[in-house]
CSV table of C-alpha atoms and ligand atoms in Angstrom, one decimal:
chain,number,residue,atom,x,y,z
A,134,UNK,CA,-71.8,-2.7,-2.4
A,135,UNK,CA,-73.8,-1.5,0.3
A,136,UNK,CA,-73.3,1.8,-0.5
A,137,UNK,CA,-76.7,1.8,-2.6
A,138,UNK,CA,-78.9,1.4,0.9
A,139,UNK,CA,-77.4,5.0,2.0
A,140,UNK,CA,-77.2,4.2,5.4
A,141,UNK,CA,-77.9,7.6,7.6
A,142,UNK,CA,-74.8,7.7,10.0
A,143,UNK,CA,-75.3,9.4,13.2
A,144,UNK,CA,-72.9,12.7,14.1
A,145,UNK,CA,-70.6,10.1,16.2
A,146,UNK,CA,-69.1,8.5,12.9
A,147,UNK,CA,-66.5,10.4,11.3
A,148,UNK,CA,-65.8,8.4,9.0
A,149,UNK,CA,-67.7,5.9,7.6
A,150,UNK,CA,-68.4,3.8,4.5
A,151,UNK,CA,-68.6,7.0,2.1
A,152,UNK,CA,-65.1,8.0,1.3
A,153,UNK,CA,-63.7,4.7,0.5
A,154,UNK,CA,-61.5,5.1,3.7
A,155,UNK,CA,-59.0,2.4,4.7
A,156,UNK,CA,-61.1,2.2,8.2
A,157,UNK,CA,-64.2,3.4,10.0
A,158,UNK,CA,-63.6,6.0,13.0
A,159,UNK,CA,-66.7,6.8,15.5
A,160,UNK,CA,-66.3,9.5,18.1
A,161,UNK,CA,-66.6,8.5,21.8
A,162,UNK,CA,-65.5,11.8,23.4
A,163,UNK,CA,-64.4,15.3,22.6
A,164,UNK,CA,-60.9,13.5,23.1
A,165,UNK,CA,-61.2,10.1,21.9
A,166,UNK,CA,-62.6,8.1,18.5
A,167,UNK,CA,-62.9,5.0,18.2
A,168,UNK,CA,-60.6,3.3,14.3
A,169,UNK,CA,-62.1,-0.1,13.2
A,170,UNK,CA,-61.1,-2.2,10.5
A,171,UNK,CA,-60.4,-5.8,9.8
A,172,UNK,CA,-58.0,-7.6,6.8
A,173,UNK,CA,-57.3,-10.9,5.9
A,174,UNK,CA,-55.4,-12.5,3.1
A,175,UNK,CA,-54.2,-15.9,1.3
A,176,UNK,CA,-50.4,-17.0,2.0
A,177,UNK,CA,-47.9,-15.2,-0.3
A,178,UNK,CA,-44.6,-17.2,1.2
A,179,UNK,CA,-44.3,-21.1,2.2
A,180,UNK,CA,-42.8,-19.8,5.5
A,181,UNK,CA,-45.7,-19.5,7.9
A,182,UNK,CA,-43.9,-16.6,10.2
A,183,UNK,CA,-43.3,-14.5,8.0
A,184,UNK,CA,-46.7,-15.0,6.5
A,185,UNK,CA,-48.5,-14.0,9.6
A,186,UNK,CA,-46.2,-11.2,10.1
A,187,UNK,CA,-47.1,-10.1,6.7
A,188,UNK,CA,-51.1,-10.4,7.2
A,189,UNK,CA,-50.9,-8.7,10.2
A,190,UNK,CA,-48.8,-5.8,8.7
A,191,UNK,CA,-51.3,-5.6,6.1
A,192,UNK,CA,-54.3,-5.2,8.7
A,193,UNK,CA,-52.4,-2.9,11.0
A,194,UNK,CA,-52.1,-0.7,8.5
A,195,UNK,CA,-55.4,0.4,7.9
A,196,UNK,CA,-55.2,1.9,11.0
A,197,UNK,CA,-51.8,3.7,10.4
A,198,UNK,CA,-53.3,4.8,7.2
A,199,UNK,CA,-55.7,7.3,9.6
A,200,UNK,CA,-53.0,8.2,11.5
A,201,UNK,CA,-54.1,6.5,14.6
A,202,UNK,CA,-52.5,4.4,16.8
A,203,UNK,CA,-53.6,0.8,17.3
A,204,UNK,CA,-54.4,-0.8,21.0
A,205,UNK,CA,-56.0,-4.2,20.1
A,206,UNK,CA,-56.5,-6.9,18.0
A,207,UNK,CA,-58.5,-10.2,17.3
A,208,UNK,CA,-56.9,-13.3,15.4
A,209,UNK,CA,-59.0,-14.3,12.1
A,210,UNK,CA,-58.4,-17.8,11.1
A,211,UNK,CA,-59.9,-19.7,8.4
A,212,UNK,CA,-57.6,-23.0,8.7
A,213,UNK,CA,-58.4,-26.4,6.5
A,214,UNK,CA,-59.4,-29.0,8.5
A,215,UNK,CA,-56.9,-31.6,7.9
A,216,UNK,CA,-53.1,-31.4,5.7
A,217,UNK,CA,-51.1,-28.7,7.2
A,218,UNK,CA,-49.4,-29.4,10.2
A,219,UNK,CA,-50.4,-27.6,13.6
A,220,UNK,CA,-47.0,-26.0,14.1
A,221,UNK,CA,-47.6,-24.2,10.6
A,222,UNK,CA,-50.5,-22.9,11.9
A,223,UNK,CA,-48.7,-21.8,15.4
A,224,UNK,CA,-46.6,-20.2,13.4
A,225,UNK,CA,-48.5,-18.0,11.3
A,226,UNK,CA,-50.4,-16.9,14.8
A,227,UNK,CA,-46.9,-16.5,16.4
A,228,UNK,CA,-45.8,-14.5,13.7
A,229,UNK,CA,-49.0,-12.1,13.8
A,230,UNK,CA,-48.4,-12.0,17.5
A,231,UNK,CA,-44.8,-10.2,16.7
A,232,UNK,CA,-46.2,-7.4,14.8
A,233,UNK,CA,-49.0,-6.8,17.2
A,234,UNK,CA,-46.5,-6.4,19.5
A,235,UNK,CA,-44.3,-4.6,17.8
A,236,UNK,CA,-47.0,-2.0,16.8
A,237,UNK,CA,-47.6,-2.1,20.9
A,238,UNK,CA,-50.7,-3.1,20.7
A,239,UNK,CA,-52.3,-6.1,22.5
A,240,UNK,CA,-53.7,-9.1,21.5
A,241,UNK,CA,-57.3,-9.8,23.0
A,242,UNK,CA,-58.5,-13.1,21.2
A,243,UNK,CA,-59.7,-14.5,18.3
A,244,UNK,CA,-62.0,-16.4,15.9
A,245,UNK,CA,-61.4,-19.7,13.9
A,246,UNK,CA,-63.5,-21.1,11.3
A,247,UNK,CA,-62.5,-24.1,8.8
A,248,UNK,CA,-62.1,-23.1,5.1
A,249,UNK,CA,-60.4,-25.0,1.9
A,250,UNK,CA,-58.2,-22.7,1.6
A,251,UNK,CA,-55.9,-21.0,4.7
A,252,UNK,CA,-56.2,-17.7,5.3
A,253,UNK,CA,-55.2,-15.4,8.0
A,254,UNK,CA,-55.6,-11.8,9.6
A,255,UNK,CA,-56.5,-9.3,12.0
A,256,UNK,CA,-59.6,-6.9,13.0
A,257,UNK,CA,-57.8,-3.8,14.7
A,258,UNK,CA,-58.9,-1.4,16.9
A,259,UNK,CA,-57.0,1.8,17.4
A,260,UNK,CA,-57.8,5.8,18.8
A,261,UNK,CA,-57.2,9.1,17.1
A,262,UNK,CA,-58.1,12.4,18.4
A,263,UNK,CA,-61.2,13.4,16.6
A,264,UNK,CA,-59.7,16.3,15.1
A,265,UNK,CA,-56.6,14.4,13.9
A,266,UNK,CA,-58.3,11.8,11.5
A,267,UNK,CA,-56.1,11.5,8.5
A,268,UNK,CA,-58.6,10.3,6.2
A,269,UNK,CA,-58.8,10.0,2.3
A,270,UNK,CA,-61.0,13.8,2.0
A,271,UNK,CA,-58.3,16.9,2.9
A,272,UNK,CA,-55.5,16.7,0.0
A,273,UNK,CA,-55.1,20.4,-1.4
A,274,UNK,CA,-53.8,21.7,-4.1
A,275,UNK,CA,-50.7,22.8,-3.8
A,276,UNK,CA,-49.3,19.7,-1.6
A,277,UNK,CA,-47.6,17.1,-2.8
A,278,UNK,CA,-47.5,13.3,-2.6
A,279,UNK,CA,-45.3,10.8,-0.8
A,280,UNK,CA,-45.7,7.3,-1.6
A,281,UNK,CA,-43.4,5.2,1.1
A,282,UNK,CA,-42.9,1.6,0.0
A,283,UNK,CA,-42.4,0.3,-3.8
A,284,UNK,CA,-44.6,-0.9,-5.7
A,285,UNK,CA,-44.9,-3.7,-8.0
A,286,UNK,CA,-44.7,-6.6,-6.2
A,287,UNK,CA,-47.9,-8.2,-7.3
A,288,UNK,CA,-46.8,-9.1,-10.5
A,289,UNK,CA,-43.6,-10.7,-9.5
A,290,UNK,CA,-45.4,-13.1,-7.5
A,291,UNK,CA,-46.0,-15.2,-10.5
A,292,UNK,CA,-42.7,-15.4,-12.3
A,293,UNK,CA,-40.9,-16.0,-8.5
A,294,UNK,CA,-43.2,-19.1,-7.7
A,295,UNK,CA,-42.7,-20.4,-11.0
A,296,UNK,CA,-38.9,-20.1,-10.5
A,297,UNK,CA,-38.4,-17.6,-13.5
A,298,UNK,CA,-37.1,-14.7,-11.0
A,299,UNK,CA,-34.7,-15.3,-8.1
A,300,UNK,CA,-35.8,-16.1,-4.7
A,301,UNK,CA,-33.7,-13.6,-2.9
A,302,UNK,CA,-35.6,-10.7,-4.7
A,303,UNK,CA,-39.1,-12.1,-3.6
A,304,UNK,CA,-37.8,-12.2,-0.1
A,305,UNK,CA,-36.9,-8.6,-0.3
A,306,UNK,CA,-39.7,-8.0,-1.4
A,307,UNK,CA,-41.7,-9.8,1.8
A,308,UNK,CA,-39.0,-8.1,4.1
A,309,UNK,CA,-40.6,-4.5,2.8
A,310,UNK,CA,-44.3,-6.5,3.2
A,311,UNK,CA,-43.6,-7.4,6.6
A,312,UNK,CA,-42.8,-3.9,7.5
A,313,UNK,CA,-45.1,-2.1,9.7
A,314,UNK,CA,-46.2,1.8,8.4
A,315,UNK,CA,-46.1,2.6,12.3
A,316,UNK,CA,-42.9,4.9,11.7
A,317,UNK,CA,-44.8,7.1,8.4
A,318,UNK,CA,-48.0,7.3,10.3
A,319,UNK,CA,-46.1,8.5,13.0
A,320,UNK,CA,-44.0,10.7,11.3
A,321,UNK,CA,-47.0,12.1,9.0
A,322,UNK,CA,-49.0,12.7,12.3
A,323,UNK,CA,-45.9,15.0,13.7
A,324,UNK,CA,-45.6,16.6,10.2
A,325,UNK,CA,-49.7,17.2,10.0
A,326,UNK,CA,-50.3,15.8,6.9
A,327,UNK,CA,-53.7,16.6,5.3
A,328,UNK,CA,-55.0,13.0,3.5
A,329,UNK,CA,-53.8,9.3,3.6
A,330,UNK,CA,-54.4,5.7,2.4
A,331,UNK,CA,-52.4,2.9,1.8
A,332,UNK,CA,-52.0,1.3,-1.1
A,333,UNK,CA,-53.2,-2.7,-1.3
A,334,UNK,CA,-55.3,-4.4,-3.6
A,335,UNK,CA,-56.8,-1.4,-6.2
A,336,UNK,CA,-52.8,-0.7,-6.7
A,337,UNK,CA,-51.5,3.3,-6.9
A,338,UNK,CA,-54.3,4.3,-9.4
A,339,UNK,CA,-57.2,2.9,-7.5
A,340,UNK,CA,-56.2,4.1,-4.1
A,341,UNK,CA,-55.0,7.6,-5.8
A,342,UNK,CA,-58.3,7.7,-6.9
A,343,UNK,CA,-60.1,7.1,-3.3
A,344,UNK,CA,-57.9,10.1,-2.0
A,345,UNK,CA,-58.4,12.2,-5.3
A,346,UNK,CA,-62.6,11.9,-5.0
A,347,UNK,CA,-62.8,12.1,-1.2
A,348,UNK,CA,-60.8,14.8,-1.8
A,349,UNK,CA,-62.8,16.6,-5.1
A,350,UNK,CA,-58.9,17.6,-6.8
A,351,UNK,CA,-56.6,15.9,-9.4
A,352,UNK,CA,-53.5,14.2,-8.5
A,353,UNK,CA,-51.2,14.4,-11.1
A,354,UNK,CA,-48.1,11.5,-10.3
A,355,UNK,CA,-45.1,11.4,-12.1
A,356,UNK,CA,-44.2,8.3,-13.3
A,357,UNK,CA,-40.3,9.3,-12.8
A,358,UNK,CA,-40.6,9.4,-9.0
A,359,UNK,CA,-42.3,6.6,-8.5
A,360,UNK,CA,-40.3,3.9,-6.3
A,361,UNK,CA,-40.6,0.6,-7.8
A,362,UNK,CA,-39.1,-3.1,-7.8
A,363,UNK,CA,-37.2,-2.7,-11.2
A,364,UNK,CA,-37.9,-6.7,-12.2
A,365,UNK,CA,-41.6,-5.7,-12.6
A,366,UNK,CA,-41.3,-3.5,-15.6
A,367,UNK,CA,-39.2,-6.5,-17.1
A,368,UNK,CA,-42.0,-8.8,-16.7
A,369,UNK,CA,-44.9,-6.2,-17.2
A,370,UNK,CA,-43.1,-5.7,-21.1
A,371,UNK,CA,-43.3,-9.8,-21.4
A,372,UNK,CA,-47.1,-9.3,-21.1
A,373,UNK,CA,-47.0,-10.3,-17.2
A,374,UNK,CA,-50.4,-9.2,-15.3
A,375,UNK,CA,-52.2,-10.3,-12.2
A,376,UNK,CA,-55.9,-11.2,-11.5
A,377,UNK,CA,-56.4,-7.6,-10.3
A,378,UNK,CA,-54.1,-6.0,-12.9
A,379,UNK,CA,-57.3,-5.1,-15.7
A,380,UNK,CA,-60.1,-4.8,-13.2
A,381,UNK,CA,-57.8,-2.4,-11.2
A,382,UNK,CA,-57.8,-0.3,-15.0
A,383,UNK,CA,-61.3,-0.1,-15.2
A,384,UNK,CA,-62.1,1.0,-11.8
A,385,UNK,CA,-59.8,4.6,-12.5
A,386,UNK,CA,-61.1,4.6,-16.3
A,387,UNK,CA,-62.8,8.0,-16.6
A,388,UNK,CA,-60.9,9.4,-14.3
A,389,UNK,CA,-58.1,8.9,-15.5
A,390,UNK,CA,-55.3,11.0,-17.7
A,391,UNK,CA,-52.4,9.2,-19.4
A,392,UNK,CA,-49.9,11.2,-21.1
A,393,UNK,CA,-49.2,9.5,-24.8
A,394,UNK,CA,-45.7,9.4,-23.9
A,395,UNK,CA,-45.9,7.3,-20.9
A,396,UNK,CA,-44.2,4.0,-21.6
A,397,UNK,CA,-47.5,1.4,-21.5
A,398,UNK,CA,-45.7,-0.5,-18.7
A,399,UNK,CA,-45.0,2.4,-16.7
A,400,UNK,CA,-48.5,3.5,-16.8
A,401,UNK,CA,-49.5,-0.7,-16.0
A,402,UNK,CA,-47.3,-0.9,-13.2
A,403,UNK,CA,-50.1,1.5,-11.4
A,404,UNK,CA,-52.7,-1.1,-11.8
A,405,UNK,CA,-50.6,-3.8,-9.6
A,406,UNK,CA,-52.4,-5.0,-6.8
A,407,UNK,CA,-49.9,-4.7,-3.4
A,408,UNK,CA,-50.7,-6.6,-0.3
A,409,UNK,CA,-49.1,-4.6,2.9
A,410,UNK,CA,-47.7,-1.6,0.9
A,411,UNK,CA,-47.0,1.4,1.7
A,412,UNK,CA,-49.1,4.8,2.5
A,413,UNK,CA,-49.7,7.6,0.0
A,414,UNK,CA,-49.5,10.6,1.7
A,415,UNK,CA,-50.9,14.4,0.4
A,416,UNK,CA,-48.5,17.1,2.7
A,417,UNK,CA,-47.8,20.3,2.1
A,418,UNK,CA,-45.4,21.4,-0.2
A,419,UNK,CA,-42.9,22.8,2.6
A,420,UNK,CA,-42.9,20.6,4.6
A,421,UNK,CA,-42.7,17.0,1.9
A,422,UNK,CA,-39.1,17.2,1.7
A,423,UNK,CA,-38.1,17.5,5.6
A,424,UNK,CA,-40.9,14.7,5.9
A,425,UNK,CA,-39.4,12.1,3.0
A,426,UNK,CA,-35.6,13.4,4.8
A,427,UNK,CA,-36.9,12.3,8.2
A,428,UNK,CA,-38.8,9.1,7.1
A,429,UNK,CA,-35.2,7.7,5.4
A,430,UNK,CA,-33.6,8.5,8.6
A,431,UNK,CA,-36.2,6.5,10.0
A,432,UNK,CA,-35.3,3.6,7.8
A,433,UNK,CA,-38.2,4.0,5.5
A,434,UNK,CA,-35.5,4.1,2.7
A,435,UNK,CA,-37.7,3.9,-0.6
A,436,UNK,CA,-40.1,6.9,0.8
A,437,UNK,CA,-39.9,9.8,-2.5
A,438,UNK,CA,-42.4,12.8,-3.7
A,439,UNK,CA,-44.1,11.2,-6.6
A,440,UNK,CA,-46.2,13.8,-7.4
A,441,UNK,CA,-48.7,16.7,-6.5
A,442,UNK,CA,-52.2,18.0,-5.5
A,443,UNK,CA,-54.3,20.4,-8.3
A,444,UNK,CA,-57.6,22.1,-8.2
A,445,UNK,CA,-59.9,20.1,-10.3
A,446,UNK,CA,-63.5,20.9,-11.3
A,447,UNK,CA,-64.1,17.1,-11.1
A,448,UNK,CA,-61.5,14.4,-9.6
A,449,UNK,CA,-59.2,13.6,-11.6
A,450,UNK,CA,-55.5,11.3,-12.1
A,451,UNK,CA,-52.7,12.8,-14.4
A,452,UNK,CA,-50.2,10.4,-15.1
A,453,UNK,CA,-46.9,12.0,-17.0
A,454,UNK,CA,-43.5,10.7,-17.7
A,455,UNK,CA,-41.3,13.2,-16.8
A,456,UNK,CA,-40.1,13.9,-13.1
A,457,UNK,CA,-40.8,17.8,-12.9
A,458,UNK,CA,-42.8,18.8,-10.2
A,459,UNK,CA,-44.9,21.8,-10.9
A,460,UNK,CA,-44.3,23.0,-7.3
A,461,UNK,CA,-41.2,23.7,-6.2
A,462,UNK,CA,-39.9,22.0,-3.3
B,708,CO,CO1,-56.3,0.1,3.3
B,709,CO,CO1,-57.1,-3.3,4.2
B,710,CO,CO1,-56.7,7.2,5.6
């Protein structure tokens, strides 16, 4: 929204709010730049740990996403005043606190505010050499794409509240929320990876599409590849959708390519909203398949080449069925 008052940015900032980028990096020396972002969502789980775990995941990640590494946060809290109990609320904190730490950063404070409804997260601040920002601009064609988490947990959220899917699954499905990206930003860092974002609330396609116009190419991802949680195509064919699911469509329409054989829920299941998923990463087409082979030893066990980087006179996303990749691997 505030792109439209074109804010002149002065040579220090290298990114900022024009590329869609999952946070802002300003340059404090030849050596050093500064990574700032902040997240906060609404609980998905009635178990306040593994909530804050989750939202803290989720906002760690925008910093992984540039392939920085984060040194500090601050604690965002809008609490209801009165009818949850405090140790819910130590809990969620608690449970933030353990993925700060475990991304080995430090937590520095805080600020509460009370709302109706609870939600919780983190503003992180991370470095990156200046000339190592992995930002959405820098995917060329020829590379191809890792994606490192499923997708489709949005649209199970529904059907698992109301009881209609198993519990077990949705707790899986936290399991991989909670999950830091720390190991693939690490990983795509040593393997010099040229563009990355996660993927959260615009689903595949929208964030695709961030990387694919910072980037000026098409993206072409094969539906094939593309590691998912198997229950959502289930409920995506009863006619299950999210909030995000049609607004997440219109934000790639224009842009976007679906072969007339892609299976309609196939090509839906791109539109799901994630909360803490995983990053897509453009990289080179040598080196993709040491980098997926060293992410699974890494216990990133879903990571997979979903698809590949093309020169495009305008950005572009190809969806197709099949799970050929033009480039050979
Ligand atoms: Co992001
Ligand atoms: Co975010
Ligand atoms: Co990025």
């Amino acid at each position: 929204m505030l792109k439209r008052f074109r804010l002149e940015d002065p040579p220090e900032v290298l990114v900022g709010m024009n590329t869609s980028d999952d946070a802002g990096v300003y340059r404090l020396t030849g050596e050093i730049a500064l990574v700032q972002t902040v997240d906060f969502i609404t609980p998905l789980t009635d178990d306040p740990f593994l909530f804050g775990q989750i939202a803290a995941a989720n906002a760690l990640s925008d910093v992984y996403a540039m392939g920085a590494k984060p040194l500090t946060a601050l604690n965002l809290c809008c609490f209801p005043g009165s009818g949850i109990p405090s140790e819910w609320l130590e809990a969620i904190l608690l449970g933030g606190l353990e993925k700060i730490q475990e991304a080995g950063a430090v937590l520095l404070g805080g600020h509460s505010v009370q709302d109706s409804e609870l939600k919780y997260g983190l503003s992180v601040t991370g470095i990156v050499h200046p000339d190592q920002v992995i930002a959405n601009a820098g995917a060329r064609p020829g590379a191809l794409l890792v994606l490192t988490k499923p997708i489709g947990s949005g649209v199970l959220f529904g059907p698992v509240k109301s009881g209609q899917l198993p519990g077990e699954l949705w707790e899986r499905i936290l399991g991989d929320m909670a999950q830091l990206n720390k190991i693939s930003s690490e990983l795509m860092v040593e393997f010099g990876a040229q563009a990355c974002t996660d993927i959260t609330g615009f689903g595949l396609a929208g964030h695709a599409l961030e990387m694919a116009k910072a980037s000026g190419v098409e993206l072409t991802i094969r539906t094939g590849l593309i590691p998912h949680y198997r229950e959502a195509l289930d409920i995506i064919r009863a006619g299950g959708k999210t909030r995000m699911t049609d607004l997440n469509r219109q934000v790639v329409a224009g842009f976007w390519h679906c072969g007339e054989n892609v299976p309609p829920e196939e090509e839906q299941l791109l539109f799901d909203p994630q909360t803490s998923g995983g990053l897509l990463i453009s990289i080179s087409a040598e080196k993709a398949q040491p980098f997926v082979e060293a992410l699974h030893a890494r216990g990133i066990q879903h990571a997979a080449i979903i698809g590949e980087v093309q020169a495009a006179a305008s950005p572009k996303i190809s969806i197709k069925p099949d799970n050929n990749l033009k480039t050979r691997i």
